[in-house]
Coordinates of C-alpha atoms and ligand atoms in Angstrom, one line a residue:
X26 CA -16.6 21.9 -29.7
X27 CA -15.5 18.5 -28.5
X28 CA -17.7 15.6 -29.7
X29 CA -19.2 14.6 -26.4
X30 CA -21.5 12.0 -27.8
X31 CA -18.6 10.1 -29.4
X32 CA -16.7 10.0 -26.1
X33 CA -19.8 8.8 -24.2
X34 CA -20.4 6.1 -26.8
X35 CA -16.8 5.0 -26.5
X36 CA -17.1 4.8 -22.7
X37 CA -20.4 2.9 -23.2
X38 CA -18.5 0.3 -25.4
X39 CA -15.8 0.0 -22.8
X40 CA -18.4 -0.8 -20.2
X41 CA -19.7 -3.5 -22.5
X42 CA -16.2 -5.0 -22.8
X43 CA -15.9 -5.3 -19.0
X44 CA -19.5 -6.6 -18.7
X45 CA -18.9 -9.3 -21.3
X46 CA -15.6 -10.2 -19.7
X47 CA -17.4 -11.0 -16.5
X48 CA -20.4 -12.5 -18.2
X49 CA -18.1 -15.3 -19.5
X50 CA -17.7 -16.3 -15.8
X51 CA -21.4 -15.9 -14.9
X52 CA -22.0 -19.7 -15.1
X53 CA -19.4 -20.4 -12.4
X54 CA -20.9 -19.0 -9.2
X55 CA -18.2 -20.1 -6.8
X56 CA -14.7 -19.2 -5.5
X57 CA -13.1 -20.0 -8.8
X58 CA -14.7 -17.1 -10.7
X59 CA -14.4 -14.8 -7.7
X60 CA -10.6 -15.3 -7.6
X61 CA -10.2 -16.2 -11.3
X62 CA -8.2 -19.2 -10.2
X63 CA -9.0 -22.9 -10.8
X64 CA -7.5 -23.8 -7.4
X65 CA -9.2 -21.0 -5.5
X66 CA -10.7 -23.4 -2.9
X67 CA -7.1 -24.2 -1.6
X68 CA -6.5 -20.6 -0.4
X69 CA -9.9 -18.8 -0.5
X70 CA -10.4 -18.9 3.3
X71 CA -6.9 -17.7 4.1
X72 CA -7.2 -14.9 1.6
X73 CA -10.6 -13.9 3.0
X74 CA -9.2 -13.9 6.6
X75 CA -6.2 -11.7 5.6
X76 CA -8.6 -9.1 4.4
X77 CA -11.2 -9.3 7.1
X78 CA -8.7 -9.3 9.9
X79 CA -7.4 -5.9 8.7
X80 CA -10.8 -4.2 8.7
X81 CA -12.0 -1.8 11.5
X82 CA -14.6 -2.9 14.0
X83 CA -17.9 -3.0 12.1
X84 CA -20.3 -3.3 15.0
X85 CA -23.3 -1.1 14.5
X86 CA -21.9 0.1 11.1
X87 CA -23.5 0.4 7.6
X88 CA -21.4 -1.2 4.9
X89 CA -21.6 -1.3 1.1
X90 CA -19.8 -4.2 -0.6
X91 CA -19.3 -3.2 -4.3
X92 CA -18.3 -5.8 -6.9
X93 CA -19.3 -8.3 -4.2
X94 CA -19.8 -11.2 -6.5
X95 CA -21.2 -14.2 -4.6
X96 CA -20.6 -12.4 -1.4
X97 CA -17.4 -14.0 0.0
X98 CA -16.9 -10.9 2.2
X99 CA -20.6 -9.9 2.6
X100 CA -21.3 -13.0 4.8
X101 CA -18.6 -12.1 7.4
X102 CA -19.1 -8.4 7.4
X103 CA -22.9 -8.9 7.9
X104 CA -22.2 -11.0 11.0
X105 CA -21.0 -7.8 12.8
X106 CA -22.2 -4.8 10.8
X107 CA -25.7 -3.3 11.3
X108 CA -26.4 -3.5 7.6
X109 CA -24.6 -4.5 4.3
X110 CA -25.7 -3.6 0.8
X111 CA -24.1 -6.1 -1.5
X112 CA -24.0 -5.2 -5.1
X113 CA -22.5 -6.5 -8.4
X114 CA -23.3 -6.2 -12.1
X115 CA -23.6 -9.9 -12.8
X116 CA -27.1 -11.2 -12.0
X117 CA -26.1 -14.8 -11.4
X118 CA -23.5 -13.7 -8.8
X119 CA -26.0 -11.7 -6.9
X120 CA -28.5 -14.6 -7.1
X121 CA -25.9 -16.9 -5.5
X122 CA -25.0 -14.1 -3.0
X123 CA -28.7 -13.8 -2.0
X124 CA -29.0 -17.6 -1.6
X125 CA -25.9 -17.6 0.7
X126 CA -26.7 -14.4 2.7
X127 CA -30.4 -13.6 2.7
X128 CA -30.9 -15.6 5.9
X129 CA -28.7 -13.2 7.8
X130 CA -31.5 -10.7 7.7
X131 CA -29.4 -7.5 7.5
X132 CA -28.2 -7.8 3.9
X133 CA -29.8 -6.1 0.9
X134 CA -28.8 -7.0 -2.7
X135 CA -28.6 -5.0 -5.8
X136 CA -27.7 -5.8 -9.4
X137 CA -26.0 -2.9 -11.1
X138 CA -22.8 -1.4 -12.4
X139 CA -20.6 0.3 -9.7
X140 CA -20.1 3.1 -12.2
X141 CA -23.8 4.0 -11.9
X142 CA -24.3 3.2 -8.3
X143 CA -26.3 5.9 -6.5
X144 CA -26.1 6.3 -2.7
X145 CA -27.0 9.1 -0.4
X146 CA -24.2 11.5 0.7
X147 CA -22.8 10.4 4.1
X148 CA -24.9 7.3 4.3
X149 CA -22.3 4.5 5.0
X150 CA -19.5 3.8 7.4
X151 CA -17.5 1.6 5.1
X152 CA -17.2 1.3 1.3
X153 CA -15.7 -2.2 0.8
X154 CA -14.2 -3.3 -2.5
X155 CA -12.0 -6.2 -3.3
X156 CA -10.7 -6.4 -6.9
X157 CA -12.9 -3.7 -8.5
X158 CA -10.8 -0.7 -9.6
X159 CA -8.9 -3.0 -12.0
X160 CA -12.2 -3.5 -13.9
X161 CA -12.8 0.3 -14.3
X162 CA -11.2 2.7 -16.7
X163 CA -9.0 5.5 -15.3
X164 CA -11.8 8.1 -15.4
X165 CA -14.2 5.7 -13.8
X166 CA -11.8 5.0 -11.0
X167 CA -11.5 8.7 -10.3
X168 CA -15.2 9.2 -10.3
X169 CA -15.9 6.0 -8.2
X170 CA -13.4 7.0 -5.5
X171 CA -14.8 10.6 -5.4
X172 CA -18.3 9.1 -5.0
X173 CA -17.0 6.8 -2.2
X174 CA -15.7 9.9 -0.5
X175 CA -19.1 11.5 -0.8
X176 CA -21.0 8.4 0.4
X177 CA -18.9 7.9 3.5
X178 CA -19.7 9.4 6.8
X179 CA -16.9 11.5 8.4
X180 CA -14.2 9.1 9.7
X181 CA -15.7 6.3 7.6
X182 CA -13.4 3.8 5.9
X183 CA -12.8 2.7 2.4
X184 CA -11.1 -0.7 1.6
X185 CA -9.5 -1.4 -1.7
X186 CA -7.6 -4.5 -2.9
X187 CA -6.1 -4.6 -6.4
X188 CA -3.8 -6.7 -8.5
X189 CA -0.9 -4.3 -9.1
X190 CA 1.4 -4.5 -12.1
X191 CA 0.4 -8.0 -12.9
X192 CA -2.4 -10.6 -12.5
X193 CA -2.8 -12.3 -9.1
X194 CA -1.4 -15.5 -10.5
X195 CA 1.9 -13.7 -11.3
X196 CA 3.7 -14.4 -14.5
X197 CA 3.8 -18.2 -14.0
X198 CA -0.1 -18.2 -14.3
X199 CA -0.6 -21.1 -11.8
X200 CA -4.3 -21.9 -11.9
X201 CA -5.2 -18.7 -13.9
X202 CA -8.6 -18.7 -15.5
X203 CA -7.6 -15.9 -17.9
X204 CA -7.7 -17.5 -21.3
X205 CA -4.4 -17.1 -23.1
X206 CA -6.0 -16.4 -26.5
X207 CA -8.7 -14.0 -25.3
X208 CA -8.3 -10.3 -24.6
X209 CA -8.1 -9.3 -21.0
X210 CA -9.3 -5.8 -20.4
X211 CA -8.1 -5.7 -16.7
X212 CA -5.9 -2.7 -15.7
X213 CA -2.9 -3.8 -13.6
X214 CA -1.9 -0.3 -12.3
X215 CA 1.0 0.6 -10.1
X216 CA 0.3 0.7 -6.4
X217 CA 1.8 4.2 -6.4
X218 CA -0.9 5.4 -8.8
X219 CA -3.6 4.4 -6.4
X220 CA -1.8 5.9 -3.4
X221 CA -1.2 9.2 -5.2
X222 CA -4.8 9.3 -6.4
X223 CA -6.3 8.6 -3.0
X224 CA -4.3 11.5 -1.6
X225 CA -5.4 13.9 -4.3
X226 CA -9.1 13.6 -4.4
X227 CA -11.4 16.1 -2.6
X228 CA -15.1 16.5 -2.1
X229 CA -16.9 19.7 -1.0
X230 CA -20.2 19.0 0.8
X231 CA -23.3 21.1 1.0
X232 CA -22.0 23.0 4.0
X233 CA -18.9 24.0 2.1
X234 CA -16.7 21.7 4.1
X235 CA -13.9 20.0 2.1
X236 CA -13.2 16.3 2.6
X237 CA -10.4 14.1 1.5
X238 CA -9.3 10.4 1.6
X239 CA -6.5 9.6 4.0
X240 CA -4.8 6.3 3.1
X241 CA -3.7 4.8 6.4
X242 CA -1.6 2.0 5.0
X243 CA -0.9 -0.3 2.0
X244 CA 0.2 -3.9 2.4
X245 CA 0.6 -7.1 0.4
X246 CA -2.0 -9.8 1.0
X247 CA 0.0 -12.4 2.9
X248 CA -1.8 -15.4 1.3
X249 CA -0.6 -14.4 -2.1
X250 CA 3.0 -13.9 -0.9
X251 CA 3.0 -17.4 0.7
X252 CA 0.9 -19.2 -1.9
X253 CA 2.0 -17.6 -5.2
X254 CA 5.2 -15.6 -4.4
X255 CA 3.3 -12.5 -5.3
X256 CA 3.8 -9.3 -3.2
X257 CA 1.8 -7.2 -5.7
X258 CA -1.6 -8.1 -4.4
X259 CA -2.0 -4.9 -2.5
X260 CA -4.7 -3.7 -0.2
X261 CA -5.4 -0.3 1.4
X262 CA -7.3 1.0 4.3
X263 CA -8.4 4.6 3.8
X264 CA -10.3 7.1 6.0
X265 CA -12.5 10.0 5.2
X266 CA -11.2 13.1 7.0
X267 CA -11.8 16.8 6.7
X268 CA -9.2 18.6 4.6
X269 CA -7.0 21.0 6.5
X270 CA -6.1 24.6 5.4
X271 CA -3.0 23.2 3.7
X272 CA -5.0 20.6 1.7
X273 CA -7.5 22.9 0.0
X274 CA -6.4 22.1 -3.6
X275 CA -9.4 20.7 -5.4
X276 CA -8.2 19.1 -8.7
X277 CA -10.4 19.0 -11.8
X278 CA -11.3 15.7 -13.4
X279 CA -9.0 16.5 -16.3
X280 CA -6.1 17.3 -13.9
X281 CA -6.7 14.0 -12.1
X282 CA -6.8 12.1 -15.3
X283 CA -3.6 13.6 -16.5
X284 CA -1.9 12.7 -13.2
X285 CA -3.4 9.2 -12.9
X286 CA -3.1 8.1 -16.5
X287 CA 0.2 9.7 -17.3
X288 CA 2.3 11.8 -14.9
X289 CA 2.5 9.3 -12.0
X290 CA 3.0 6.3 -14.3
X291 CA 5.9 8.1 -16.0
X292 CA 7.4 9.1 -12.7
X293 CA 7.2 5.4 -11.5
X294 CA 8.9 4.3 -14.7
X295 CA 11.7 6.8 -14.0
X296 CA 12.2 5.6 -10.4
X297 CA 12.1 1.9 -11.5
X298 CA 14.8 2.5 -14.0
X299 CA 17.1 3.9 -11.3
X300 CA 16.3 1.3 -8.6
X301 CA 15.1 -2.0 -10.1
X302 CA 18.4 -3.7 -10.6
X303 CA 20.0 -2.5 -7.4
X304 CA 20.6 -5.5 -5.1
X305 CA 23.1 -3.8 -2.9
X306 CA 23.2 -0.5 -1.1
X307 CA 26.0 1.6 0.2
X308 CA 24.6 1.4 3.7
X309 CA 24.9 -2.4 3.8
X310 CA 28.4 -2.6 5.3
X311 CA 27.8 0.1 7.9
X312 CA 24.4 -1.2 9.0
X313 CA 25.4 -4.9 9.2
X314 CA 28.4 -4.0 11.2
X315 CA 26.2 -2.0 13.6
X316 CA 23.7 -4.9 13.9
X317 CA 26.6 -7.2 14.8
X318 CA 28.2 -4.7 17.2
X319 CA 24.9 -4.0 19.0
X320 CA 24.5 -7.8 19.7
X321 CA 21.1 -7.8 18.1
X322 CA 21.1 -11.6 18.3
X323 CA 18.9 -11.9 15.2
X324 CA 18.1 -15.4 14.1
X325 CA 15.4 -17.5 12.4
X326 CA 12.1 -16.5 14.2
X327 CA 13.2 -12.9 15.1
X328 CA 11.6 -10.1 13.3
X329 CA 13.1 -6.7 12.5
X330 CA 11.2 -3.6 11.6
X331 CA 13.0 -1.3 9.2
X332 CA 12.2 2.3 8.2
X333 CA 13.0 4.1 4.9
X334 CA 11.8 7.7 4.5
X335 CA 14.2 8.2 1.6
X336 CA 14.1 12.0 2.0
X337 CA 17.7 13.0 1.4
X338 CA 18.3 10.6 -1.4
X339 CA 16.8 7.4 -2.8
X340 CA 19.8 5.3 -1.8
X341 CA 19.8 6.3 1.9
X342 CA 18.1 3.0 2.8
X343 CA 18.0 0.0 5.0
X344 CA 18.3 -3.1 2.7
X345 CA 15.6 -5.4 4.0
X346 CA 16.6 -8.3 1.8
X347 CA 20.2 -8.2 3.0
X348 CA 19.1 -8.3 6.7
X349 CA 16.9 -11.3 6.1
X350 CA 19.5 -13.2 4.1
X351 CA 22.4 -12.4 6.5
X352 CA 20.5 -13.2 9.8
X353 CA 17.8 -15.6 8.5
X354 CA 15.3 -13.4 10.2
X355 CA 12.0 -11.9 9.2
X356 CA 12.0 -8.2 8.2
X357 CA 9.0 -5.9 8.1
X358 CA 10.0 -3.0 6.0
X359 CA 8.3 0.4 6.1
X360 CA 8.4 2.7 3.0
X361 CA 7.0 6.2 3.1
X362 CA 7.2 7.1 -0.6
X363 CA 4.7 5.5 -2.9
X364 CA 7.2 5.1 -5.8
X365 CA 9.7 3.2 -3.5
X366 CA 6.9 1.1 -2.1
X367 CA 6.2 -0.2 -5.6
X368 CA 9.9 -0.8 -6.4
X369 CA 10.2 -2.8 -3.1
X370 CA 7.3 -5.0 -4.2
X371 CA 9.1 -5.6 -7.5
X372 CA 12.3 -6.6 -5.8
X373 CA 10.3 -8.9 -3.4
X374 CA 8.6 -10.6 -6.4
X375 CA 11.9 -11.2 -8.0
X376 CA 13.8 -12.4 -4.8
X377 CA 10.9 -14.5 -3.5
X378 CA 12.2 -14.3 0.1
X379 CA 8.9 -14.7 2.0
X380 CA 10.6 -13.5 5.2
X381 CA 10.6 -10.0 3.9
X382 CA 7.3 -7.9 3.8
X383 CA 6.6 -4.3 3.0
X384 CA 4.1 -1.7 4.1
X385 CA 3.6 1.8 2.9
X386 CA 2.6 4.3 5.5
X387 CA 3.0 8.0 5.2
X388 CA 4.9 8.4 8.5
X389 CA 6.6 6.3 11.2
X390 CA 3.8 7.1 13.6
X391 CA 1.3 5.5 11.2
X392 CA 3.5 2.4 11.0
X393 CA 3.6 2.3 14.8
X394 CA -0.2 2.6 14.9
X395 CA -0.5 -0.2 12.4
X396 CA 1.6 -2.6 14.4
X397 CA 0.4 -1.5 17.8
X398 CA -3.1 -2.3 16.6
X399 CA -1.9 -5.9 15.8
X400 CA -0.1 -6.2 19.1
X401 CA 3.2 -6.8 17.4
X402 CA 6.6 -6.6 19.2
X403 CA 9.8 -6.6 17.1
X404 CA 13.3 -7.7 18.1
X405 CA 15.0 -4.7 16.6
X406 CA 14.4 -1.4 14.7
X407 CA 16.8 -0.4 11.9
X408 CA 16.1 3.0 10.3
X409 CA 17.6 5.7 8.2
X410 CA 16.9 9.4 8.7
X411 CA 14.6 8.4 11.6
X412 CA 15.3 11.3 14.0
X413 CA 15.5 13.7 11.1
X414 CA 11.9 12.8 10.0
X415 CA 10.2 11.5 13.1
X416 CA 11.7 12.7 16.3
X417 CA 8.2 12.7 17.9
X418 CA 7.6 9.1 16.9
X419 CA 10.4 7.9 19.0
X420 CA 8.6 7.4 22.3
X421 CA 5.7 5.6 20.6
X422 CA 8.2 3.3 18.7
X423 CA 8.7 1.5 22.1
X424 CA 5.2 0.3 22.0
X425 CA 6.1 -2.1 19.2
X426 CA 9.5 -3.2 20.4
X427 CA 10.3 -6.1 22.8
X428 CA 12.0 -5.3 26.1
X429 CA 15.7 -5.0 25.4
X430 CA 15.1 -4.7 21.6
X431 CA 18.0 -3.1 19.7
X432 CA 17.7 0.2 17.9
X433 CA 20.1 1.0 15.0
X434 CA 19.9 4.3 13.2
X435 CA 21.9 5.9 10.4
X436 CA 21.3 9.6 10.7
X437 CA 22.5 12.4 8.3
X438 CA 23.3 15.7 9.8
X439 CA 23.7 18.8 7.7
X440 CA 24.7 21.5 10.3
X441 CA 26.1 21.9 13.8
X442 CA 22.5 22.8 14.9
X443 CA 21.3 19.6 13.4
X444 CA 23.8 17.6 15.3
X445 CA 22.8 19.3 18.5
X446 CA 19.2 18.5 17.8
X447 CA 20.1 14.8 17.2
X448 CA 22.0 14.6 20.5
X449 CA 19.1 16.2 22.4
X450 CA 16.5 13.9 20.8
X451 CA 18.6 10.9 21.7
X452 CA 19.0 12.1 25.3
X453 CA 15.2 12.7 25.5
X454 CA 14.3 9.4 23.9
X455 CA 14.8 7.2 26.9
X456 CA 17.0 4.8 25.0
X457 CA 19.6 2.9 27.0
X458 CA 23.3 2.1 26.4
X459 CA 23.4 4.6 23.6
X460 CA 26.5 4.6 21.4
X461 CA 26.8 7.5 19.0
X462 CA 29.5 7.1 16.3
X463 CA 30.5 9.6 13.6
X464 CA 30.8 7.4 10.5
X465 CA 31.1 10.2 7.9
X466 CA 34.4 8.9 6.4
X467 CA 33.0 5.4 6.0
X468 CA 29.7 6.6 4.6
X469 CA 31.3 9.0 2.0
X470 CA 33.7 6.2 0.9
X471 CA 30.7 3.8 0.5
X472 CA 28.7 6.5 -1.4
X473 CA 31.6 7.1 -3.8
X474 CA 31.9 3.4 -4.5
X475 CA 28.2 3.1 -5.0
X476 CA 28.0 6.1 -7.4
X477 CA 30.5 4.3 -9.7
X478 CA 27.8 1.6 -10.2
X479 CA 25.0 4.0 -10.9
X480 CA 24.6 4.6 -14.7
X481 CA 21.0 5.6 -14.9
X482 CA 19.9 9.2 -15.4
X483 CA 19.0 11.1 -12.2
X484 CA 15.2 11.7 -12.0
X485 CA 13.4 14.2 -9.7
X486 CA 11.8 11.4 -7.6
X487 CA 15.2 9.7 -7.1
X488 CA 17.6 12.3 -5.9
X489 CA 21.1 11.3 -5.1
X490 CA 23.9 12.8 -3.0
X491 CA 27.5 12.9 -3.8
X492 CA 29.9 11.0 -1.6
X493 CA 32.9 13.1 -2.6
X494 CA 31.5 16.6 -2.3
X495 CA 28.5 16.6 0.0
X496 CA 28.7 18.3 3.4
X497 CA 26.4 15.8 5.1
X498 CA 27.9 14.1 8.2
X499 CA 26.7 10.7 9.2
X500 CA 26.0 9.4 12.6
X501 CA 25.3 5.8 13.6
X502 CA 23.2 5.3 16.7
X503 CA 23.2 1.9 18.5
X504 CA 21.0 1.6 21.5
X505 CA 18.7 -0.6 23.6
X506 CA 15.1 0.1 24.3
Ligands
SAM16 C1 -12.5 -10.7 -9.0 S1 -14.2 -10.7 -8.6 C2 -14.2 -10.3 -6.9 C3 -15.5 -10.5 -6.2 C4 -15.5 -10.2 -4.7 N1 -15.2 -8.9 -4.4 C5 -14.5 -11.1 -4.0 O1 -13.4 -10.7 -3.8 O2 -14.8 -12.3 -3.8 C6 -14.7 -9.1 -9.3 C7 -16.1 -8.8 -9.2 O3 -16.4 -7.5 -9.6 C8 -17.6 -7.5 -10.3 N2 -17.5 -6.3 -11.2 C9 -16.5 -5.9 -12.0 N3 -16.8 -4.7 -12.5 C10 -17.9 -4.3 -12.0 C11 -18.7 -3.1 -12.1 N4 -18.3 -2.1 -12.9 N5 -19.8 -3.0 -11.4 C12 -20.2 -4.0 -10.5 N6 -19.5 -5.1 -10.4 C13 -18.4 -5.3 -11.1 C14 -17.5 -8.8 -11.1 O4 -18.8 -9.1 -11.6 C15 -17.0 -9.7 -10.1 O5 -18.0 -10.3 -9.3

């Protein structure tokens, strides 16, 4: 029989480690301890606004702010929400939080560990956390997020924000309050681990209905990109939805642990190995020529949205950094695969080009919703495999493009029927001045050249296609909205 008492004791000790880590900061009840940065006052407001501006409308809603500290976010959320429960395990933080927010009249306060928090099933509209998962062990993250799913009302929201892969201060440690000589128990997980976990968890309610978490988007926090050159401060907005018939798999805790602590980490390492050093892509020449030919008129101040589903192969991609460098423009790049979202953030952290930003959304439609909700209008759309993956999204794409915006697509076609479907989709899309070019010869030559530079082993999550032997034909679409 497994020694349960030993494992409980071990977990108990780990809790103490986190508690004493935070106790060391308990005498500093201001922005510095909340952001673990000596210079926090310089960018606290901007960081807070980044997060608050991405939350749903909280009017009439019940919110729980967990790991709330002195209540940086509690104050603003309570100004619109019906009620906020603000909780943290450090007494002095909650005392300061109370001093700041009690007068609002709709905030209650609780000192306690998030791991032991008890709330009624379906009792809140939003579970808000900002830098909390990184202070929980893997098993506690799984249990906490499953609890959050249970506490939320249907269609309720969960917000997470975590330092992924490295501390918020990045490797140069500007202003860091982590003491170099002291152990730091914080977990800097990959963004992909969180996305995969959110998508995996399930909760069955008393009426036998199965619920899941639906991550709507993941994004870097802009203040940290601008202030610290760090794209790996990531936040997520997630919704509670009913699981469909295809989503009935309810994983056990052990299964989740295996995936979260090991499988997804290993897969990410595998993908990183293949992609981390790649600055150039075989699509670069074909796409930049198309951007020039289509008279996109990109310049400083214009913003391009790019789309990378990476279904066919990892290297079928729009190279966002190349576009920003070549045309001095801003690029908002959409990735749909969690592993490639993480590698994009790694590249961004190393190139430090603040004109390039990345979002993860599961589909193009989700990206359109994200930008439509922010009333954004882009000067151009450049995508790979767009028709192949999102023919339905095409009409809605117009909502986020300026009048006369240019659309450039590189589309693989694997059969005569596929080509026909592509032609029909273009005809039905309402795009103007469409030019459709067969660029198969150029594409295959570029893939062959690219292959010669690839030395890493092929991994399941990073499939490749062969330029010399594959039967795929490539079409370039240039059009105007
Ligand atoms: C980096 S601070 C962020 C505070 C606040 N969310 C903000 O962004 O201003 C992390 C907070 O989480 C709290 N915390 C960490 N682990 C916790 C746990 N297991 N239960 C409750 N609070 C926790 C700490 O005491 C601290 O106040």
